[in-house]
Structure formats: C-alpha cells, structure tokens
Amino acid sequence: MIIEMNNIRKQFDGVEVLKDISFGVDSGEVVSIIGPSGSGKSTLLRCATFLETIDGGEILYMGQKAALTNQNGEAVYVDHKELTRFRNYCGLVFQQFNLFPHYTVLRNLTDAPMVVQHRSQEEAEQTAMELLAKIGIADKATAYPFQLSGGQQQRVAIARALAMKPEILFFDEPTSALDPELTGEVLKVIRQLAEENMTMVVVTHEMPFAKAVSNRVIFMADGVIVEQGAPRDVFGNPQEERTKQFLQVFER
C-alpha cells in the first residue's frame, strides 16, 4: 500500500474538519473523492501531503510511519530529514495551478528536482522535456505561465508534480478553475496517467470522470467518509441517504 491514513483528526479554530478519517491507497489504484464543499476533502489531501499537520491519527507511506499519535494524544511527526523523504513519495496538483509566474515552463519543472532532489540540470531538463512532450506542450518550454491558457497551465502543473517522480499523485479539484472546453484537456491527461497505472487520488466534481476512471470512489460529507466502493456501486446503488441526496443534484 502506498499510503495509509488512520483515524485522522484535524480542526481549525475549534471546528473539527476531519473526524476520524481512515483510508488507504494501493499501488496503481485511482481513487476519486467526491462530496459537497466544506466536507474536508481538500484538507485531507493537504494532510496527506504534509502541507497541514494532523491533530491525531497516523500517516504511513510504503508501510513506514510519517506521523503518529503519542501517549498524550498528540500527533508527532518524524524529523525534518525523514519528512523530506516522505514528501518525495507524493505530489499535489492544486486548483489554481500555483506555477511560479517569473519562471519559464521548463524552469517550473526543473527547479524542485534540482534543488530538493539534487538532480543534475541535464537530467532534470531531459525529464521535463519528456513530460512536456507527453502532455502535448513541448513547444511551450520557454513560455511563461501568463502566456498559456488555463488548461495548458494546469497540464504544466501536472507535469511539474510528475517531474519529482512521486509514488502517488493527489489532485485537488484540478478542473474547478477551468471552463468546460479546457476541462477536457486536463481530464484527458489524468485518464492517460490512469491507463499507465499511476497511483492517484482525485478530489473532483466531475462525476462522469470519477465514474469512468476510478477503481474506487469515496463520498465525504461533514468531515467523515460516508460511503465508499466501486464506482458502479456508489453511483448506481448508493447505500447511504446522504450519498443519494448528493448524487441527485448531479442527475437533475
């Protein structure tokens, strides 16, 4: 199993956003997380990628503990060096691209591999150009983010995450900032990665995409996992009333 998150709790200003969440993802699995806004989906991804610290529970990557709860009920993380190693296992693609505006596309892809993973410029640039060719924008290597469409920027963001060679890739509503035409560009790339057995967790409101590409769908609401299972079961025969209510909105 690539990642396990057990009994995860997280609160902000006394409001419990994640309430005893447990789930895991196997190698090659594509898991879609759906649910209403404010259900804790994005917070879960930020905790999984160490952008937020958990208040309780444990996080394991490749069977090794990155965070755990001590005897006082407090979450404790491994030291900085070990945490850097765990961070290299995962990549996160944000809603708003988060590209460096003053860097070219190529430098956006090569900066972290060179600085964080100490790869040579030659190796980093070769990997970057291969990824840009794969997503169909190798001709934009010398362009700056403002010169790209939203769909192109999000594809660059995906390539940037892949340039770190993660074991698992997390997507936080990768198409929410795009119009329908550009959404198709990005979903096509994610579909391609799924076909190549890339391990992925995708928070999305694109129900047809989640239905078609996922091995498993998780429905979250109010900080808990309400229901999960194969797409045909969650979409075709949901067991929980809260799941039924949510999906009915998309069927109208």
PDB file of C-alpha atoms in Angstrom:
ATOM      1  CA  MET A   1       0.000   0.000   0.000  1.00  0.00           C
ATOM      2  CA  ILE A   2       1.354   3.421  -0.975  1.00  0.00           C
ATOM      3  CA  ILE A   3      -0.428   5.457   1.706  1.00  0.00           C
ATOM      4  CA  GLU A   4      -2.452   4.667   4.795  1.00  0.00           C
ATOM      5  CA  MET A   5      -4.214   7.323   6.858  1.00  0.00           C
ATOM      6  CA  ASN A   6      -5.695   6.000  10.086  1.00  0.00           C
ATOM      7  CA  ASN A   7      -8.072   7.803  12.472  1.00  0.00           C
ATOM      8  CA  ILE A   8      -7.096  11.224  11.122  1.00  0.00           C
ATOM      9  CA  ARG A   9      -8.408  14.233  13.020  1.00  0.00           C
ATOM     10  CA  LYS A  10      -7.929  17.893  12.125  1.00  0.00           C
ATOM     11  CA  GLN A  11      -9.540  21.049  13.415  1.00  0.00           C
ATOM     12  CA  PHE A  12      -9.276  24.757  12.653  1.00  0.00           C
ATOM     13  CA  ASP A  13     -10.192  27.287  15.346  1.00  0.00           C
ATOM     14  CA  GLY A  14     -12.035  24.646  17.335  1.00  0.00           C
ATOM     15  CA  VAL A  15     -14.047  23.412  14.349  1.00  0.00           C
ATOM     16  CA  GLU A  16     -13.410  19.731  13.589  1.00  0.00           C
ATOM     17  CA  VAL A  17     -12.857  19.473   9.837  1.00  0.00           C
ATOM     18  CA  LEU A  18     -11.709  15.837   9.725  1.00  0.00           C
ATOM     19  CA  LYS A  19     -13.326  13.403  12.154  1.00  0.00           C
ATOM     20  CA  ASP A  20     -11.647  10.017  12.487  1.00  0.00           C
ATOM     21  CA  ILE A  21     -10.900   9.508   8.765  1.00  0.00           C
ATOM     22  CA  SER A  22      -9.269   6.220   7.725  1.00  0.00           C
ATOM     23  CA  PHE A  23      -8.406   5.080   4.214  1.00  0.00           C
ATOM     24  CA  GLY A  24      -5.556   3.678   2.130  1.00  0.00           C
ATOM     25  CA  VAL A  25      -4.497   3.548  -1.497  1.00  0.00           C
ATOM     26  CA  ASP A  26      -2.817   0.621  -3.219  1.00  0.00           C
ATOM     27  CA  SER A  27      -0.201   0.896  -5.953  1.00  0.00           C
ATOM     28  CA  GLY A  28      -1.803   1.613  -9.332  1.00  0.00           C
ATOM     29  CA  GLU A  29      -5.174   2.463  -7.819  1.00  0.00           C
ATOM     30  CA  VAL A  30      -7.185   5.545  -8.842  1.00  0.00           C
ATOM     31  CA  VAL A  31      -9.391   6.835  -6.033  1.00  0.00           C
ATOM     32  CA  SER A  32     -11.848   9.683  -6.571  1.00  0.00           C
ATOM     33  CA  ILE A  33     -13.085  11.659  -3.565  1.00  0.00           C
ATOM     34  CA  ILE A  34     -16.431  13.369  -4.055  1.00  0.00           C
ATOM     35  CA  GLY A  35     -18.661  15.345  -1.746  1.00  0.00           C
ATOM     36  CA  PRO A  36     -20.100  18.789  -1.028  1.00  0.00           C
ATOM     37  CA  SER A  37     -17.955  21.855  -0.492  1.00  0.00           C
ATOM     38  CA  GLY A  38     -16.702  22.102   3.081  1.00  0.00           C
ATOM     39  CA  SER A  39     -16.715  18.348   3.654  1.00  0.00           C
ATOM     40  CA  GLY A  40     -12.955  18.219   4.344  1.00  0.00           C
ATOM     41  CA  LYS A  41     -11.739  16.816   1.020  1.00  0.00           C
ATOM     42  CA  SER A  42      -9.051  19.431   0.361  1.00  0.00           C
ATOM     43  CA  THR A  43      -7.907  19.382   3.990  1.00  0.00           C
ATOM     44  CA  LEU A  44      -7.489  15.610   3.753  1.00  0.00           C
ATOM     45  CA  LEU A  45      -5.195  16.000   0.728  1.00  0.00           C
ATOM     46  CA  ARG A  46      -3.198  18.743   2.437  1.00  0.00           C
ATOM     47  CA  CYS A  47      -2.699  16.490   5.451  1.00  0.00           C
ATOM     48  CA  ALA A  48      -1.709  13.570   3.205  1.00  0.00           C
ATOM     49  CA  THR A  49       0.950  15.716   1.503  1.00  0.00           C
ATOM     50  CA  PHE A  50       2.197  17.321   4.752  1.00  0.00           C
ATOM     51  CA  LEU A  51       1.019  20.835   3.906  1.00  0.00           C
ATOM     52  CA  GLU A  52      -1.136  20.669   7.044  1.00  0.00           C
ATOM     53  CA  THR A  53      -0.341  18.862  10.278  1.00  0.00           C
ATOM     54  CA  ILE A  54      -2.859  16.422  11.707  1.00  0.00           C
ATOM     55  CA  ASP A  55      -4.153  16.718  15.275  1.00  0.00           C
ATOM     56  CA  GLY A  56      -4.418  12.971  15.738  1.00  0.00           C
ATOM     57  CA  GLY A  57      -4.113   9.646  13.943  1.00  0.00           C
ATOM     58  CA  GLU A  58      -1.278   8.252  11.850  1.00  0.00           C
ATOM     59  CA  ILE A  59       0.054   8.586   8.314  1.00  0.00           C
ATOM     60  CA  LEU A  60       2.102   5.832   6.682  1.00  0.00           C
ATOM     61  CA  TYR A  61       3.849   5.805   3.313  1.00  0.00           C
ATOM     62  CA  MET A  62       5.118   2.500   1.915  1.00  0.00           C
ATOM     63  CA  GLY A  63       4.374   0.909   5.294  1.00  0.00           C
ATOM     64  CA  GLN A  64       6.521   3.378   7.258  1.00  0.00           C
ATOM     65  CA  LYS A  65       5.093   5.855   9.764  1.00  0.00           C
ATOM     66  CA  ALA A  66       5.479   9.535   8.935  1.00  0.00           C
ATOM     67  CA  ALA A  67       3.172  10.710  11.720  1.00  0.00           C
ATOM     68  CA  LEU A  68       1.587   9.042  14.727  1.00  0.00           C
ATOM     69  CA  THR A  69      -0.273   9.862  17.929  1.00  0.00           C
ATOM     70  CA  ASN A  70       1.768   9.733  21.148  1.00  0.00           C
ATOM     71  CA  GLN A  71       0.626   8.695  24.607  1.00  0.00           C
ATOM     72  CA  ASN A  72      -0.641  12.223  25.279  1.00  0.00           C
ATOM     73  CA  GLY A  73      -2.936  12.017  22.267  1.00  0.00           C
ATOM     74  CA  GLU A  74      -0.832  14.469  20.252  1.00  0.00           C
ATOM     75  CA  ALA A  75       0.304  13.973  16.660  1.00  0.00           C
ATOM     76  CA  VAL A  76       4.081  13.587  16.315  1.00  0.00           C
ATOM     77  CA  TYR A  77       5.978  13.681  13.027  1.00  0.00           C
ATOM     78  CA  VAL A  78       9.322  12.186  12.067  1.00  0.00           C
ATOM     79  CA  ASP A  79      12.308  14.546  11.934  1.00  0.00           C
ATOM     80  CA  HIS A  80      12.858  17.025   9.091  1.00  0.00           C
ATOM     81  CA  LYS A  81      15.186  14.792   7.080  1.00  0.00           C
ATOM     82  CA  GLU A  82      12.811  11.840   7.225  1.00  0.00           C
ATOM     83  CA  LEU A  83       9.830  14.060   6.461  1.00  0.00           C
ATOM     84  CA  THR A  84      11.565  15.284   3.303  1.00  0.00           C
ATOM     85  CA  ARG A  85      11.931  11.666   2.225  1.00  0.00           C
ATOM     86  CA  PHE A  86       8.227  11.055   2.805  1.00  0.00           C
ATOM     87  CA  ARG A  87       7.295  14.222   0.921  1.00  0.00           C
ATOM     88  CA  ASN A  88       9.135  12.857  -2.117  1.00  0.00           C
ATOM     89  CA  TYR A  89       6.669   9.960  -2.231  1.00  0.00           C
ATOM     90  CA  CYS A  90       3.769  12.282  -3.070  1.00  0.00           C
ATOM     91  CA  GLY A  91       2.851  15.104  -5.413  1.00  0.00           C
ATOM     92  CA  LEU A  92      -0.076  17.528  -5.290  1.00  0.00           C
ATOM     93  CA  VAL A  93      -1.771  19.367  -8.148  1.00  0.00           C
ATOM     94  CA  PHE A  94      -3.731  22.393  -6.940  1.00  0.00           C
ATOM     95  CA  GLN A  95      -6.929  24.031  -8.175  1.00  0.00           C
ATOM     96  CA  GLN A  96      -5.204  27.282  -9.112  1.00  0.00           C
ATOM     97  CA  PHE A  97      -2.091  25.808 -10.800  1.00  0.00           C
ATOM     98  CA  ASN A  98       0.369  27.542  -8.381  1.00  0.00           C
ATOM     99  CA  LEU A  99       3.067  27.898 -11.040  1.00  0.00           C
ATOM    100  CA  PHE A 100       5.932  30.329 -10.441  1.00  0.00           C
ATOM    101  CA  PRO A 101       4.959  33.279 -12.696  1.00  0.00           C
ATOM    102  CA  HIS A 102       8.539  34.546 -13.073  1.00  0.00           C
ATOM    103  CA  TYR A 103       9.871  31.134 -14.203  1.00  0.00           C
ATOM    104  CA  THR A 104       9.581  29.664 -17.675  1.00  0.00           C
ATOM    105  CA  VAL A 105       7.600  26.450 -18.093  1.00  0.00           C
ATOM    106  CA  LEU A 106      10.856  24.492 -18.255  1.00  0.00           C
ATOM    107  CA  ARG A 107      12.224  26.038 -15.076  1.00  0.00           C
ATOM    108  CA  ASN A 108       8.916  25.412 -13.278  1.00  0.00           C
ATOM    109  CA  LEU A 109       9.529  21.716 -13.964  1.00  0.00           C
ATOM    110  CA  THR A 110      13.265  21.568 -13.238  1.00  0.00           C
ATOM    111  CA  ASP A 111      13.625  23.779 -10.159  1.00  0.00           C
ATOM    112  CA  ALA A 112      12.420  21.335  -7.456  1.00  0.00           C
ATOM    113  CA  PRO A 113      14.128  18.212  -8.862  1.00  0.00           C
ATOM    114  CA  MET A 114      17.446  20.108  -8.908  1.00  0.00           C
ATOM    115  CA  VAL A 115      17.075  21.918  -5.551  1.00  0.00           C
ATOM    116  CA  VAL A 116      15.226  19.285  -3.500  1.00  0.00           C
ATOM    117  CA  GLN A 117      16.354  16.030  -5.101  1.00  0.00           C
ATOM    118  CA  HIS A 118      19.804  17.274  -6.203  1.00  0.00           C
ATOM    119  CA  ARG A 119      19.427  16.019  -9.765  1.00  0.00           C
ATOM    120  CA  SER A 120      21.715  17.405 -12.432  1.00  0.00           C
ATOM    121  CA  GLN A 121      20.403  20.126 -14.723  1.00  0.00           C
ATOM    122  CA  GLU A 122      20.819  17.813 -17.699  1.00  0.00           C
ATOM    123  CA  GLU A 123      18.760  15.036 -16.123  1.00  0.00           C
ATOM    124  CA  ALA A 124      16.084  17.431 -14.822  1.00  0.00           C
ATOM    125  CA  GLU A 125      15.700  19.116 -18.218  1.00  0.00           C
ATOM    126  CA  GLN A 126      15.552  15.797 -20.059  1.00  0.00           C
ATOM    127  CA  THR A 127      12.795  14.558 -17.751  1.00  0.00           C
ATOM    128  CA  ALA A 128      10.956  17.880 -18.062  1.00  0.00           C
ATOM    129  CA  MET A 129      11.012  17.865 -21.865  1.00  0.00           C
ATOM    130  CA  GLU A 130       9.804  14.248 -21.968  1.00  0.00           C
ATOM    131  CA  LEU A 131       6.883  15.180 -19.709  1.00  0.00           C
ATOM    132  CA  LEU A 132       6.016  18.286 -21.720  1.00  0.00           C
ATOM    133  CA  ALA A 133       6.004  16.190 -24.896  1.00  0.00           C
ATOM    134  CA  LYS A 134       3.767  13.641 -23.177  1.00  0.00           C
ATOM    135  CA  ILE A 135       1.143  16.268 -22.306  1.00  0.00           C
ATOM    136  CA  GLY A 136       1.384  17.906 -25.724  1.00  0.00           C
ATOM    137  CA  ILE A 137       3.043  21.244 -24.967  1.00  0.00           C
ATOM    138  CA  ALA A 138       6.767  20.702 -25.551  1.00  0.00           C
ATOM    139  CA  ASP A 139       6.677  23.825 -27.732  1.00  0.00           C
ATOM    140  CA  LYS A 140       5.825  25.922 -24.652  1.00  0.00           C
ATOM    141  CA  ALA A 141       9.034  25.127 -22.720  1.00  0.00           C
ATOM    142  CA  THR A 142      10.361  28.690 -22.980  1.00  0.00           C
ATOM    143  CA  ALA A 143       6.991  30.359 -22.391  1.00  0.00           C
ATOM    144  CA  TYR A 144       5.883  31.916 -19.113  1.00  0.00           C
ATOM    145  CA  PRO A 145       2.659  30.919 -17.329  1.00  0.00           C
ATOM    146  CA  PHE A 146       0.817  34.119 -18.303  1.00  0.00           C
ATOM    147  CA  GLN A 147       1.315  33.179 -21.966  1.00  0.00           C
ATOM    148  CA  LEU A 148      -0.596  29.908 -21.518  1.00  0.00           C
ATOM    149  CA  SER A 149      -4.300  29.067 -21.353  1.00  0.00           C
ATOM    150  CA  GLY A 150      -5.715  27.771 -18.085  1.00  0.00           C
ATOM    151  CA  GLY A 151      -5.759  24.243 -19.451  1.00  0.00           C
ATOM    152  CA  GLN A 152      -2.136  24.495 -20.517  1.00  0.00           C
ATOM    153  CA  GLN A 153      -1.146  25.886 -17.108  1.00  0.00           C
ATOM    154  CA  GLN A 154      -2.843  23.002 -15.332  1.00  0.00           C
ATOM    155  CA  ARG A 155      -1.128  20.490 -17.625  1.00  0.00           C
ATOM    156  CA  VAL A 156       2.202  22.127 -16.751  1.00  0.00           C
ATOM    157  CA  ALA A 157       1.289  21.830 -13.069  1.00  0.00           C
ATOM    158  CA  ILE A 158       0.655  18.097 -13.561  1.00  0.00           C
ATOM    159  CA  ALA A 159       3.982  17.709 -15.371  1.00  0.00           C
ATOM    160  CA  ARG A 160       5.721  19.637 -12.576  1.00  0.00           C
ATOM    161  CA  ALA A 161       4.340  17.196  -9.996  1.00  0.00           C
ATOM    162  CA  LEU A 162       5.365  14.223 -12.144  1.00  0.00           C
ATOM    163  CA  ALA A 163       8.882  15.637 -12.562  1.00  0.00           C
ATOM    164  CA  MET A 164       9.516  14.763  -8.909  1.00  0.00           C
ATOM    165  CA  LYS A 165       8.775  11.102  -9.758  1.00  0.00           C
ATOM    166  CA  PRO A 166       6.273  10.595  -6.930  1.00  0.00           C
ATOM    167  CA  GLU A 167       4.792   7.242  -5.963  1.00  0.00           C
ATOM    168  CA  ILE A 168       1.331   8.813  -5.702  1.00  0.00           C
ATOM    169  CA  LEU A 169      -0.238  11.931  -7.184  1.00  0.00           C
ATOM    170  CA  PHE A 170      -3.009  13.912  -5.465  1.00  0.00           C
ATOM    171  CA  PHE A 171      -5.312  16.251  -7.392  1.00  0.00           C
ATOM    172  CA  ASP A 172      -7.356  18.902  -5.580  1.00  0.00           C
ATOM    173  CA  GLU A 173     -10.245  19.704  -7.941  1.00  0.00           C
ATOM    174  CA  PRO A 174      -7.859  20.143 -10.889  1.00  0.00           C
ATOM    175  CA  THR A 175     -10.565  21.421 -13.260  1.00  0.00           C
ATOM    176  CA  SER A 176     -12.551  23.731 -10.966  1.00  0.00           C
ATOM    177  CA  ALA A 177     -10.868  26.881 -12.324  1.00  0.00           C
ATOM    178  CA  LEU A 178     -11.372  25.896 -15.978  1.00  0.00           C
ATOM    179  CA  ASP A 179     -14.194  26.263 -18.475  1.00  0.00           C
ATOM    180  CA  PRO A 180     -15.694  23.041 -19.930  1.00  0.00           C
ATOM    181  CA  GLU A 181     -13.523  23.036 -23.064  1.00  0.00           C
ATOM    182  CA  LEU A 182     -10.271  23.330 -21.114  1.00  0.00           C
ATOM    183  CA  THR A 183     -11.507  20.829 -18.523  1.00  0.00           C
ATOM    184  CA  GLY A 184     -11.414  18.157 -21.226  1.00  0.00           C
ATOM    185  CA  GLU A 185      -7.704  18.809 -21.875  1.00  0.00           C
ATOM    186  CA  VAL A 186      -6.797  18.202 -18.243  1.00  0.00           C
ATOM    187  CA  LEU A 187      -9.034  15.181 -17.733  1.00  0.00           C
ATOM    188  CA  LYS A 188      -7.512  13.599 -20.840  1.00  0.00           C
ATOM    189  CA  VAL A 189      -4.055  13.801 -19.226  1.00  0.00           C
ATOM    190  CA  ILE A 190      -5.335  12.262 -15.979  1.00  0.00           C
ATOM    191  CA  ARG A 191      -7.040   9.474 -17.940  1.00  0.00           C
ATOM    192  CA  GLN A 192      -3.750   8.794 -19.706  1.00  0.00           C
ATOM    193  CA  LEU A 193      -1.936   8.556 -16.366  1.00  0.00           C
ATOM    194  CA  ALA A 194      -4.607   6.156 -15.119  1.00  0.00           C
ATOM    195  CA  GLU A 195      -4.038   3.938 -18.151  1.00  0.00           C
ATOM    196  CA  GLU A 196      -0.329   3.917 -17.266  1.00  0.00           C
ATOM    197  CA  ASN A 197      -1.192   2.710 -13.726  1.00  0.00           C
ATOM    198  CA  MET A 198      -0.164   5.922 -11.973  1.00  0.00           C
ATOM    199  CA  THR A 199      -1.421   5.820  -8.381  1.00  0.00           C
ATOM    200  CA  MET A 200      -3.766   8.783  -7.934  1.00  0.00           C
ATOM    201  CA  VAL A 201      -6.245  10.343  -5.539  1.00  0.00           C
ATOM    202  CA  VAL A 202      -8.509  12.865  -7.262  1.00  0.00           C
ATOM    203  CA  VAL A 203     -10.851  15.255  -5.472  1.00  0.00           C
ATOM    204  CA  THR A 204     -13.348  16.144  -8.168  1.00  0.00           C
ATOM    205  CA  HIS A 205     -16.835  17.365  -9.017  1.00  0.00           C
ATOM    206  CA  GLU A 206     -16.600  15.716 -12.445  1.00  0.00           C
ATOM    207  CA  MET A 207     -18.904  12.774 -11.777  1.00  0.00           C
ATOM    208  CA  PRO A 208     -18.707  11.145 -15.260  1.00  0.00           C
ATOM    209  CA  PHE A 209     -14.912  11.245 -14.981  1.00  0.00           C
ATOM    210  CA  ALA A 210     -14.929   9.725 -11.472  1.00  0.00           C
ATOM    211  CA  LYS A 211     -17.318   7.039 -12.690  1.00  0.00           C
ATOM    212  CA  ALA A 212     -15.220   6.152 -15.742  1.00  0.00           C
ATOM    213  CA  VAL A 213     -11.655   6.330 -14.432  1.00  0.00           C
ATOM    214  CA  SER A 214     -11.743   5.388 -10.735  1.00  0.00           C
ATOM    215  CA  ASN A 215     -11.171   1.991  -9.192  1.00  0.00           C
ATOM    216  CA  ARG A 216     -12.839   3.304  -6.038  1.00  0.00           C
ATOM    217  CA  VAL A 217     -14.987   6.283  -5.107  1.00  0.00           C
ATOM    218  CA  ILE A 218     -15.090   7.838  -1.634  1.00  0.00           C
ATOM    219  CA  PHE A 219     -18.001  10.085  -0.677  1.00  0.00           C
ATOM    220  CA  MET A 220     -17.189  12.551   2.107  1.00  0.00           C
ATOM    221  CA  ALA A 221     -19.538  14.862   3.995  1.00  0.00           C
ATOM    222  CA  ASP A 222     -19.145  16.815   7.235  1.00  0.00           C
ATOM    223  CA  GLY A 223     -15.601  15.593   7.837  1.00  0.00           C
ATOM    224  CA  VAL A 224     -16.294  11.868   7.615  1.00  0.00           C
ATOM    225  CA  ILE A 225     -16.254   9.161   4.950  1.00  0.00           C
ATOM    226  CA  VAL A 226     -19.955   8.402   4.494  1.00  0.00           C
ATOM    227  CA  GLU A 227     -19.622   5.717   1.838  1.00  0.00           C
ATOM    228  CA  GLN A 228     -17.033   4.175  -0.461  1.00  0.00           C
ATOM    229  CA  GLY A 229     -16.837   1.428  -3.029  1.00  0.00           C
ATOM    230  CA  ALA A 230     -16.575   0.639  -6.720  1.00  0.00           C
ATOM    231  CA  PRO A 231     -17.958   3.428  -8.968  1.00  0.00           C
ATOM    232  CA  ARG A 232     -20.807   1.209 -10.197  1.00  0.00           C
ATOM    233  CA  ASP A 233     -21.930   0.696  -6.577  1.00  0.00           C
ATOM    234  CA  VAL A 234     -21.539   4.245  -5.254  1.00  0.00           C
ATOM    235  CA  PHE A 235     -23.129   5.857  -8.325  1.00  0.00           C
ATOM    236  CA  GLY A 236     -25.510   3.073  -9.319  1.00  0.00           C
ATOM    237  CA  ASN A 237     -26.687   1.818  -5.949  1.00  0.00           C
ATOM    238  CA  PRO A 238     -25.668   4.138  -3.077  1.00  0.00           C
ATOM    239  CA  GLN A 239     -26.483   2.751   0.351  1.00  0.00           C
ATOM    240  CA  GLU A 240     -26.438   5.909   2.464  1.00  0.00           C
ATOM    241  CA  GLU A 241     -29.159   8.553   2.328  1.00  0.00           C
ATOM    242  CA  ARG A 242     -26.595  11.382   2.403  1.00  0.00           C
ATOM    243  CA  THR A 243     -24.893   9.920  -0.680  1.00  0.00           C
ATOM    244  CA  LYS A 244     -28.224   9.644  -2.500  1.00  0.00           C
ATOM    245  CA  GLN A 245     -29.053  13.286  -1.725  1.00  0.00           C
ATOM    246  CA  PHE A 246     -25.691  14.470  -3.044  1.00  0.00           C
ATOM    247  CA  LEU A 247     -25.827  12.462  -6.273  1.00  0.00           C
ATOM    248  CA  GLN A 248     -29.392  13.517  -7.046  1.00  0.00           C
ATOM    249  CA  VAL A 249     -28.134  17.071  -7.540  1.00  0.00           C
ATOM    250  CA  PHE A 250     -25.919  15.893 -10.406  1.00  0.00           C
ATOM    251  CA  GLU A 251     -28.694  13.888 -12.044  1.00  0.00           C
ATOM    252  CA  ARG A 252     -31.025  16.860 -12.469  1.00  0.00           C
TER     253      ARG A 252
END
